[in-house]
PDB file of C-alpha atoms and ligand atoms in Angstrom:
ATOM      1  CA  UNK A   1      -6.796-178.142  -7.889  1.00 48.00           C
ATOM      2  CA  UNK A   2      -8.279-181.247  -9.433  1.00 52.00           C
ATOM      3  CA  UNK A   3     -10.747-182.823  -7.035  1.00 59.00           C
ATOM      4  CA  UNK A   4     -11.884-185.697  -9.225  1.00 62.00           C
ATOM      5  CA  UNK A   5     -15.319-186.287 -10.644  1.00 71.00           C
ATOM      6  CA  UNK A   6     -18.383-187.574  -8.937  1.00 79.00           C
ATOM      7  CA  UNK A   7     -22.128-187.543  -8.762  1.00 87.00           C
ATOM      8  CA  UNK A   8     -24.137-185.595  -6.238  1.00 91.00           C
ATOM      9  CA  UNK A   9     -27.253-187.282  -4.951  1.00 91.00           C
ATOM     10  CA  UNK A  10     -29.802-186.221  -2.414  1.00 90.00           C
ATOM     11  CA  UNK A  11     -30.947-188.835   0.078  1.00 91.00           C
ATOM     12  CA  UNK A  12     -34.222-188.874   1.908  1.00 89.00           C
ATOM     13  CA  UNK A  13     -32.599-190.299   5.007  1.00 92.00           C
ATOM     14  CA  UNK A  14     -28.987-191.014   6.018  1.00 93.00           C
ATOM     15  CA  UNK A  15     -30.073-194.598   6.629  1.00 93.00           C
ATOM     16  CA  UNK A  16     -30.064-194.983   2.813  1.00 95.00           C
ATOM     17  CA  UNK A  17     -26.284-194.543   2.858  1.00 96.00           C
ATOM     18  CA  UNK A  18     -25.351-198.025   4.019  1.00 95.00           C
ATOM     19  CA  UNK A  19     -27.135-199.690   1.138  1.00 95.00           C
ATOM     20  CA  UNK A  20     -25.833-197.084  -1.293  1.00 94.00           C
ATOM     21  CA  UNK A  21     -22.228-197.674  -0.213  1.00 96.00           C
ATOM     22  CA  UNK A  22     -22.580-201.449  -0.297  1.00 95.00           C
ATOM     23  CA  UNK A  23     -23.847-201.265  -3.878  1.00 94.00           C
ATOM     24  CA  UNK A  24     -21.085-198.889  -5.005  1.00 93.00           C
ATOM     25  CA  UNK A  25     -17.491-199.638  -5.859  1.00 91.00           C
ATOM     26  CA  UNK A  26     -16.624-195.977  -5.457  1.00 92.00           C
ATOM     27  CA  UNK A  27     -16.264-193.868  -2.326  1.00 94.00           C
ATOM     28  CA  UNK A  28     -19.532-192.448  -1.012  1.00 96.00           C
ATOM     29  CA  UNK A  29     -19.159-189.188   0.916  1.00 96.00           C
ATOM     30  CA  UNK A  30     -22.039-187.842   2.974  1.00 97.00           C
ATOM     31  CA  UNK A  31     -22.171-184.131   3.706  1.00 95.00           C
ATOM     32  CA  UNK A  32     -23.400-184.035   7.274  1.00 95.00           C
ATOM     33  CA  UNK A  33     -25.052-180.703   7.973  1.00 93.00           C
ATOM     34  CA  UNK A  34     -27.195-179.675  10.866  1.00 93.00           C
ATOM     35  CA  UNK A  35     -27.683-179.207  14.572  1.00 96.00           C
ATOM     36  CA  UNK A  36     -28.570-181.592  17.386  1.00 97.00           C
ATOM     37  CA  UNK A  37     -31.808-182.462  15.596  1.00 96.00           C
ATOM     38  CA  UNK A  38     -30.161-184.224  12.697  1.00 95.00           C
ATOM     39  CA  UNK A  39     -26.776-185.208  14.116  1.00 98.00           C
ATOM     40  CA  UNK A  40     -27.882-188.283  16.150  1.00 97.00           C
ATOM     41  CA  UNK A  41     -29.461-190.046  13.153  1.00 97.00           C
ATOM     42  CA  UNK A  42     -26.386-189.429  11.027  1.00 98.00           C
ATOM     43  CA  UNK A  43     -24.106-190.526  13.870  1.00 98.00           C
ATOM     44  CA  UNK A  44     -26.028-193.779  14.323  1.00 97.00           C
ATOM     45  CA  UNK A  45     -25.559-194.603  10.618  1.00 97.00           C
ATOM     46  CA  UNK A  46     -21.808-194.011  10.736  1.00 98.00           C
ATOM     47  CA  UNK A  47     -21.410-195.996  13.948  1.00 97.00           C
ATOM     48  CA  UNK A  48     -23.128-198.852  12.152  1.00 97.00           C
ATOM     49  CA  UNK A  49     -20.897-198.392   9.089  1.00 96.00           C
ATOM     50  CA  UNK A  50     -17.871-198.645  11.359  1.00 95.00           C
ATOM     51  CA  UNK A  51     -19.281-201.715  13.090  1.00 95.00           C
ATOM     52  CA  UNK A  52     -20.015-203.401   9.750  1.00 95.00           C
ATOM     53  CA  UNK A  53     -16.632-202.308   8.364  1.00 94.00           C
ATOM     54  CA  UNK A  54     -18.079-200.619   5.296  1.00 96.00           C
ATOM     55  CA  UNK A  55     -14.850-199.265   3.849  1.00 95.00           C
ATOM     56  CA  UNK A  56     -16.137-196.872   1.175  1.00 96.00           C
ATOM     57  CA  UNK A  57     -18.493-194.666   3.233  1.00 97.00           C
ATOM     58  CA  UNK A  58     -17.143-191.352   4.520  1.00 97.00           C
ATOM     59  CA  UNK A  59     -18.522-188.394   6.449  1.00 98.00           C
ATOM     60  CA  UNK A  60     -17.781-184.739   5.823  1.00 96.00           C
ATOM     61  CA  UNK A  61     -18.831-182.914   8.968  1.00 96.00           C
ATOM     62  CA  UNK A  62     -20.473-179.493   8.989  1.00 94.00           C
ATOM     63  CA  UNK A  63     -22.231-179.985  12.313  1.00 97.00           C
ATOM     64  CA  UNK A  64     -23.033-177.160  14.684  1.00 96.00           C
ATOM     65  CA  UNK A  65     -24.412-177.105  18.233  1.00 98.00           C
ATOM     66  CA  UNK A  66     -26.563-174.420  19.726  1.00 97.00           C
ATOM     67  CA  UNK A  67     -25.420-173.671  23.275  1.00 98.00           C
ATOM     68  CA  UNK A  68     -21.946-172.270  22.390  1.00 97.00           C
ATOM     69  CA  UNK A  69     -23.665-170.074  19.784  1.00 95.00           C
ATOM     70  CA  UNK A  70     -26.084-168.684  22.384  1.00 96.00           C
ATOM     71  CA  UNK A  71     -23.104-167.961  24.634  1.00 95.00           C
ATOM     72  CA  UNK A  72     -21.342-166.156  21.764  1.00 92.00           C
ATOM     73  CA  UNK A  73     -24.472-164.081  21.056  1.00 92.00           C
ATOM     74  CA  UNK A  74     -24.846-163.156  24.732  1.00 93.00           C
ATOM     75  CA  UNK A  75     -21.188-162.117  24.840  1.00 92.00           C
ATOM     76  CA  UNK A  76     -21.456-159.597  21.974  1.00 89.00           C
ATOM     77  CA  UNK A  77     -20.869-156.221  23.682  1.00 86.00           C
ATOM     78  CA  UNK A  78     -23.448-154.285  21.617  1.00 82.00           C
ATOM     79  CA  UNK A  79     -25.807-157.226  21.255  1.00 84.00           C
ATOM     80  CA  UNK A  80     -29.158-156.423  19.791  1.00 82.00           C
ATOM     81  CA  UNK A  81     -31.538-158.946  21.224  1.00 87.00           C
ATOM     82  CA  UNK A  82     -34.182-159.056  23.927  1.00 93.00           C
ATOM     83  CA  UNK A  83     -34.848-162.773  24.096  1.00 96.00           C
ATOM     84  CA  UNK A  84     -34.455-166.114  22.385  1.00 96.00           C
ATOM     85  CA  UNK A  85     -37.206-168.057  20.668  1.00 96.00           C
ATOM     86  CA  UNK A  86     -35.576-171.441  21.192  1.00 98.00           C
ATOM     87  CA  UNK A  87     -35.963-174.134  18.523  1.00 96.00           C
ATOM     88  CA  UNK A  88     -38.349-176.949  19.401  1.00 97.00           C
ATOM     89  CA  UNK A  89     -36.598-179.628  17.346  1.00 96.00           C
ATOM     90  CA  UNK A  90     -33.124-179.006  18.842  1.00 98.00           C
ATOM     91  CA  UNK A  91     -34.678-178.671  22.302  1.00 98.00           C
ATOM     92  CA  UNK A  92     -36.301-182.092  21.953  1.00 98.00           C
ATOM     93  CA  UNK A  93     -32.740-183.497  21.957  1.00 98.00           C
ATOM     94  CA  UNK A  94     -30.865-181.221  24.386  1.00 98.00           C
ATOM     95  CA  UNK A  95     -33.787-180.484  26.766  1.00 98.00           C
ATOM     96  CA  UNK A  96     -34.683-177.220  28.460  1.00 98.00           C
ATOM     97  CA  UNK A  97     -32.054-177.790  31.179  1.00 98.00           C
ATOM     98  CA  UNK A  98     -29.319-177.156  28.598  1.00 98.00           C
ATOM     99  CA  UNK A  99     -30.312-173.489  28.384  1.00 98.00           C
ATOM    100  CA  UNK A 100     -29.491-172.635  32.006  1.00 98.00           C
ATOM    101  CA  UNK A 101     -26.877-170.084  30.830  1.00 97.00           C
ATOM    102  CA  UNK A 102     -29.775-167.789  29.874  1.00 98.00           C
ATOM    103  CA  UNK A 103     -30.809-167.590  33.530  1.00 98.00           C
ATOM    104  CA  UNK A 104     -27.383-166.353  34.644  1.00 96.00           C
ATOM    105  CA  UNK A 105     -26.809-162.633  35.292  1.00 95.00           C
ATOM    106  CA  UNK A 106     -26.758-160.844  31.940  1.00 92.00           C
ATOM    107  CA  UNK A 107     -28.992-163.466  30.341  1.00 96.00           C
ATOM    108  CA  UNK A 108     -32.208-162.863  28.444  1.00 97.00           C
ATOM    109  CA  UNK A 109     -35.612-164.606  28.336  1.00 98.00           C
ATOM    110  CA  UNK A 110     -35.586-167.903  26.455  1.00 98.00           C
ATOM    111  CA  UNK A 111     -38.740-169.761  25.441  1.00 98.00           C
ATOM    112  CA  UNK A 112     -38.842-173.060  23.561  1.00 98.00           C
ATOM    113  CA  UNK A 113     -41.311-172.765  20.702  1.00 98.00           C
ATOM    114  CA  UNK A 114     -43.159-175.297  18.598  1.00 96.00           C
ATOM    115  CA  UNK A 115     -43.846-174.839  14.918  1.00 93.00           C
ATOM    116  CA  UNK A 116     -47.575-174.235  14.624  1.00 95.00           C
ATOM    117  CA  UNK A 117     -48.614-170.565  14.403  1.00 94.00           C
ATOM    118  CA  UNK A 118     -50.277-170.819  17.827  1.00 96.00           C
ATOM    119  CA  UNK A 119     -47.060-172.307  19.290  1.00 96.00           C
ATOM    120  CA  UNK A 120     -45.015-169.409  17.950  1.00 95.00           C
ATOM    121  CA  UNK A 121     -47.462-166.790  19.196  1.00 97.00           C
ATOM    122  CA  UNK A 122     -47.612-168.444  22.608  1.00 97.00           C
ATOM    123  CA  UNK A 123     -43.804-168.472  22.901  1.00 98.00           C
ATOM    124  CA  UNK A 124     -43.593-164.811  21.839  1.00 97.00           C
ATOM    125  CA  UNK A 125     -46.222-163.981  24.459  1.00 98.00           C
ATOM    126  CA  UNK A 126     -44.143-165.721  27.138  1.00 98.00           C
ATOM    127  CA  UNK A 127     -41.023-163.794  26.084  1.00 98.00           C
ATOM    128  CA  UNK A 128     -42.902-160.480  26.155  1.00 98.00           C
ATOM    129  CA  UNK A 129     -44.298-161.309  29.586  1.00 98.00           C
ATOM    130  CA  UNK A 130     -40.792-161.971  30.920  1.00 98.00           C
ATOM    131  CA  UNK A 131     -39.484-158.744  29.388  1.00 98.00           C
ATOM    132  CA  UNK A 132     -42.297-156.755  30.998  1.00 98.00           C
ATOM    133  CA  UNK A 133     -41.454-158.347  34.364  1.00 98.00           C
ATOM    134  CA  UNK A 134     -37.703-157.875  33.978  1.00 97.00           C
ATOM    135  CA  UNK A 135     -37.059-161.643  34.091  1.00 97.00           C
ATOM    136  CA  UNK A 136     -34.621-163.894  32.252  1.00 97.00           C
ATOM    137  CA  UNK A 137     -35.929-167.413  32.661  1.00 98.00           C
ATOM    138  CA  UNK A 138     -36.097-170.479  30.436  1.00 98.00           C
ATOM    139  CA  UNK A 139     -39.667-171.532  29.737  1.00 98.00           C
ATOM    140  CA  UNK A 140     -41.015-174.440  27.764  1.00 98.00           C
ATOM    141  CA  UNK A 141     -43.699-173.378  25.306  1.00 98.00           C
ATOM    142  CA  UNK A 142     -43.641-176.779  23.590  1.00 98.00           C
ATOM    143  CA  UNK A 143     -44.104-179.289  26.438  1.00 97.00           C
ATOM    144  CA  UNK A 144     -45.920-181.851  24.286  1.00 96.00           C
ATOM    145  CA  UNK A 145     -42.562-182.591  22.604  1.00 97.00           C
ATOM    146  CA  UNK A 146     -39.768-181.079  24.707  1.00 98.00           C
ATOM    147  CA  UNK A 147     -38.740-182.421  28.114  1.00 97.00           C
ATOM    148  CA  UNK A 148     -36.374-180.978  30.702  1.00 98.00           C
ATOM    149  CA  UNK A 149     -33.641-183.560  30.016  1.00 98.00           C
ATOM    150  CA  UNK A 150     -34.356-183.934  26.284  1.00 98.00           C
ATOM    151  CA  UNK A 151     -33.288-187.198  24.706  1.00 98.00           C
ATOM    152  CA  UNK A 152     -30.209-188.565  26.548  1.00 98.00           C
ATOM    153  CA  UNK A 153     -29.965-191.609  24.257  1.00 98.00           C
ATOM    154  CA  UNK A 154     -29.682-189.404  21.149  1.00 98.00           C
ATOM    155  CA  UNK A 155     -27.007-187.278  22.820  1.00 98.00           C
ATOM    156  CA  UNK A 156     -25.076-190.400  23.821  1.00 98.00           C
ATOM    157  CA  UNK A 157     -25.005-191.559  20.177  1.00 98.00           C
ATOM    158  CA  UNK A 158     -23.696-188.149  19.098  1.00 98.00           C
ATOM    159  CA  UNK A 159     -21.012-188.140  21.737  1.00 97.00           C
ATOM    160  CA  UNK A 160     -19.834-191.648  20.864  1.00 98.00           C
ATOM    161  CA  UNK A 161     -18.859-190.568  17.338  1.00 98.00           C
ATOM    162  CA  UNK A 162     -18.116-186.858  17.614  1.00 98.00           C
ATOM    163  CA  UNK A 163     -16.021-184.452  19.614  1.00 98.00           C
ATOM    164  CA  UNK A 164     -16.184-180.655  19.998  1.00 98.00           C
ATOM    165  CA  UNK A 165     -14.497-178.565  17.329  1.00 95.00           C
ATOM    166  CA  UNK A 166     -14.068-174.817  16.840  1.00 93.00           C
ATOM    167  CA  UNK A 167     -14.987-173.610  13.371  1.00 90.00           C
ATOM    168  CA  UNK A 168     -16.263-170.369  11.834  1.00 88.00           C
ATOM    169  CA  UNK A 169     -19.898-169.324  12.059  1.00 88.00           C
ATOM    170  CA  UNK A 170     -21.349-166.721   9.756  1.00 80.00           C
ATOM    171  CA  UNK A 171     -21.247-163.324  11.437  1.00 75.00           C
ATOM    172  CA  UNK A 172     -19.816-164.719  14.650  1.00 82.00           C
ATOM    173  CA  UNK A 173     -16.371-165.943  13.660  1.00 85.00           C
ATOM    174  CA  UNK A 174     -14.919-168.986  15.364  1.00 91.00           C
ATOM    175  CA  UNK A 175     -17.063-170.174  18.247  1.00 94.00           C
ATOM    176  CA  UNK A 176     -15.111-172.324  20.707  1.00 94.00           C
ATOM    177  CA  UNK A 177     -16.607-175.826  20.781  1.00 97.00           C
ATOM    178  CA  UNK A 178     -19.454-174.641  18.530  1.00 97.00           C
ATOM    179  CA  UNK A 179     -18.965-177.455  16.019  1.00 96.00           C
ATOM    180  CA  UNK A 180     -18.747-181.217  16.093  1.00 97.00           C
ATOM    181  CA  UNK A 181     -16.153-183.268  14.218  1.00 97.00           C
ATOM    182  CA  UNK A 182     -15.266-186.944  14.148  1.00 98.00           C
ATOM    183  CA  UNK A 183     -13.229-188.273  17.051  1.00 98.00           C
ATOM    184  CA  UNK A 184      -9.665-189.323  16.217  1.00 97.00           C
ATOM    185  CA  UNK A 185     -10.594-192.964  16.617  1.00 96.00           C
ATOM    186  CA  UNK A 186     -12.996-192.550  13.657  1.00 97.00           C
ATOM    187  CA  UNK A 187     -10.536-190.777  11.316  1.00 95.00           C
ATOM    188  CA  UNK A 188     -10.945-193.596   8.842  1.00 95.00           C
ATOM    189  CA  UNK A 189     -14.482-192.294   8.197  1.00 97.00           C
ATOM    190  CA  UNK A 190     -13.442-188.644   7.930  1.00 97.00           C
ATOM    191  CA  UNK A 191     -13.670-187.398   4.317  1.00 97.00           C
ATOM    192  CA  UNK A 192     -11.695-184.300   5.287  1.00 94.00           C
ATOM    193  CA  UNK A 193      -8.731-186.438   6.352  1.00 95.00           C
ATOM    194  CA  UNK A 194      -9.020-189.290   3.838  1.00 96.00           C
ATOM    195  CA  UNK A 195      -9.282-186.992   0.783  1.00 93.00           C
ATOM    196  CA  UNK A 196      -7.058-184.245   2.228  1.00 94.00           C
ATOM    197  CA  UNK A 197      -9.682-181.612   1.437  1.00 91.00           C
ATOM    198  CA  UNK A 198      -8.691-177.935   1.325  1.00 88.00           C
ATOM    199  CA  UNK A 199      -9.747-175.568   4.075  1.00 82.00           C
ATOM    200  CA  UNK A 200     -13.079-173.882   3.374  1.00 76.00           C
ATOM    201  CA  UNK A 201     -13.022-170.102   3.525  1.00 77.00           C
ATOM    202  CA  UNK A 202     -16.241-168.353   4.449  1.00 73.00           C
ATOM    203  CA  UNK A 203     -17.100-164.921   3.092  1.00 76.00           C
ATOM    204  CA  UNK A 204     -20.094-162.725   2.376  1.00 77.00           C
ATOM    205  CA  UNK A 205     -20.546-161.944  -1.334  1.00 88.00           C
ATOM    206  CA  UNK A 206     -20.074-158.239  -2.219  1.00 92.00           C
ATOM    207  CA  UNK A 207     -23.087-156.213  -1.100  1.00 94.00           C
ATOM    208  CA  UNK A 208     -24.498-158.992   1.091  1.00 95.00           C
ATOM    209  CA  UNK A 209     -25.153-158.082   4.736  1.00 94.00           C
ATOM    210  CA  UNK A 210     -26.248-161.564   5.781  1.00 92.00           C
ATOM    211  CA  UNK A 211     -23.957-161.591   8.838  1.00 88.00           C
ATOM    212  CA  UNK A 212     -25.619-158.442  10.248  1.00 89.00           C
ATOM    213  CA  UNK A 213     -29.076-159.846   9.446  1.00 91.00           C
ATOM    214  CA  UNK A 214     -28.322-163.017  11.393  1.00 87.00           C
ATOM    215  CA  UNK A 215     -27.107-160.986  14.355  1.00 86.00           C
ATOM    216  CA  UNK A 216     -30.312-158.892  14.318  1.00 85.00           C
ATOM    217  CA  UNK A 217     -28.350-155.695  13.661  1.00 88.00           C
ATOM    218  CA  UNK A 218     -29.912-155.123  10.266  1.00 92.00           C
ATOM    219  CA  UNK A 219     -33.091-156.107   8.489  1.00 94.00           C
ATOM    220  CA  UNK A 220     -33.100-157.866   5.107  1.00 96.00           C
ATOM    221  CA  UNK A 221     -34.704-154.735   3.604  1.00 96.00           C
ATOM    222  CA  UNK A 222     -31.523-152.820   4.495  1.00 97.00           C
ATOM    223  CA  UNK A 223     -29.756-154.845   1.815  1.00 97.00           C
ATOM    224  CA  UNK A 224     -29.811-153.177  -1.605  1.00 96.00           C
ATOM    225  CA  UNK A 225     -29.892-156.586  -3.301  1.00 97.00           C
ATOM    226  CA  UNK A 226     -32.924-157.880  -1.359  1.00 97.00           C
ATOM    227  CA  UNK A 227     -35.700-159.041  -3.681  1.00 96.00           C
ATOM    228  CA  UNK A 228     -33.927-157.540  -6.691  1.00 96.00           C
ATOM    229  CA  UNK A 229     -30.654-159.188  -7.555  1.00 96.00           C
ATOM    230  CA  UNK A 230     -31.058-161.599  -4.652  1.00 97.00           C
ATOM    231  CA  UNK A 231     -34.111-163.869  -4.738  1.00 97.00           C
ATOM    232  CA  UNK A 232     -34.789-167.490  -3.715  1.00 96.00           C
ATOM    233  CA  UNK A 233     -34.439-168.484  -7.384  1.00 96.00           C
ATOM    234  CA  UNK A 234     -31.093-166.674  -7.701  1.00 96.00           C
ATOM    235  CA  UNK A 235     -29.678-166.259  -4.184  1.00 95.00           C
ATOM    236  CA  UNK A 236     -26.633-164.032  -3.840  1.00 95.00           C
ATOM    237  CA  UNK A 237     -26.057-164.694  -0.155  1.00 91.00           C
ATOM    238  CA  UNK A 238     -26.700-167.628   2.169  1.00 89.00           C
ATOM    239  CA  UNK A 239     -29.620-165.956   3.978  1.00 93.00           C
ATOM    240  CA  UNK A 240     -31.662-166.284   0.790  1.00 95.00           C
ATOM    241  CA  UNK A 241     -30.959-169.993   0.438  1.00 91.00           C
ATOM    242  CA  UNK A 242     -33.698-172.389   1.603  1.00 87.00           C
ATOM    243  CA  UNK A 243     -37.089-171.450   3.006  1.00 87.00           C
ATOM    244  CA  UNK A 244     -35.485-171.183   6.460  1.00 84.00           C
ATOM    245  CA  UNK A 245     -33.049-168.437   5.409  1.00 91.00           C
ATOM    246  CA  UNK A 246     -33.744-165.117   7.141  1.00 93.00           C
ATOM    247  CA  UNK A 247     -33.958-163.143   3.905  1.00 96.00           C
ATOM    248  CA  UNK A 248     -35.986-165.794   2.081  1.00 96.00           C
ATOM    249  CA  UNK A 249     -38.500-165.931   4.960  1.00 94.00           C
ATOM    250  CA  UNK A 250     -38.681-162.139   5.111  1.00 95.00           C
ATOM    251  CA  UNK A 251     -39.292-161.938   1.374  1.00 96.00           C
ATOM    252  CA  UNK A 252     -42.099-164.469   1.647  1.00 94.00           C
ATOM    253  CA  UNK A 253     -43.847-163.211   4.754  1.00 91.00           C
ATOM    254  CA  UNK A 254     -42.798-159.546   4.916  1.00 82.00           C
ATOM    255  CA  UNK A 255     -43.032-157.375   8.010  1.00 67.00           C
TER     256      UNK A 255
HETATM  257  S1  SF4 B   1     -30.873-160.245   0.478  1.00 95.62           S
HETATM  258 FE1  SF4 B   1     -29.330-161.644  -0.298  1.00 95.62          FE
HETATM  259  S2  SF4 B   1     -27.511-160.415  -0.558  1.00 95.62           S
HETATM  260 FE2  SF4 B   1     -28.883-159.295   0.794  1.00 95.62          FE
HETATM  261  S3  SF4 B   1     -28.324-159.895   2.881  1.00 95.62           S
HETATM  262 FE3  SF4 B   1     -29.928-161.280   2.213  1.00 95.62          FE
HETATM  263  S4  SF4 B   1     -28.822-163.018   1.379  1.00 95.62           S
HETATM  264 FE4  SF4 B   1     -27.365-161.342   1.459  1.00 95.62          FE
END
């Protein structure tokens, strides 16, 4: 169906949006992607847009949150994981206390890691130590940035604008409360509602085993397209898109 014409622009920061919308006579739609790391900044911009009654700025939400995803991974009957290397940037917002589900019976070791090579190695060491001791605790391997209670102010900003939603995740299906969408009181900002956008259907392209790669059940090298038909320059599946994609990282750094 005809969806109109428009320009796609990348912005360095969502804070550029207010100025961009004020200078435009057309609707400006921001595609909000990300986890707890990026959501608070985007939320603060849209709360300000609402406060300043900027009528032509809209948000299309593709926000995810991590804890329901960890729960879904733990609940997979034939799960293939021994521990979680927990992301430092998300943990700076949600805090180590948010991961208490990993310490419940049936949990696995979880260690918050920083991004320097030494941080990663240290966190892996802590996971291995827990495995060798038969423990499943949450440890903070990135204490210079991550605190036990994270950043309550950032979470409060998120929660003012957004509410839990249940949308599909690659390889995991619909995760209850695993997404964040605009609250009903902010429907005026919601591009999905305002432009009556069609439902997005997720699928793996033929031959792509990205879902199994994400779940740790298969390695990128098990995919017949890996490094041949599927490369960072011409990605077939989503795991090859961006330097953070599992297949793209594997292609770059190898075993
Ligand atoms: S190499 Fe490409 S096609 Fe294969 S699993 Fe990865 S993203 Fe999918």
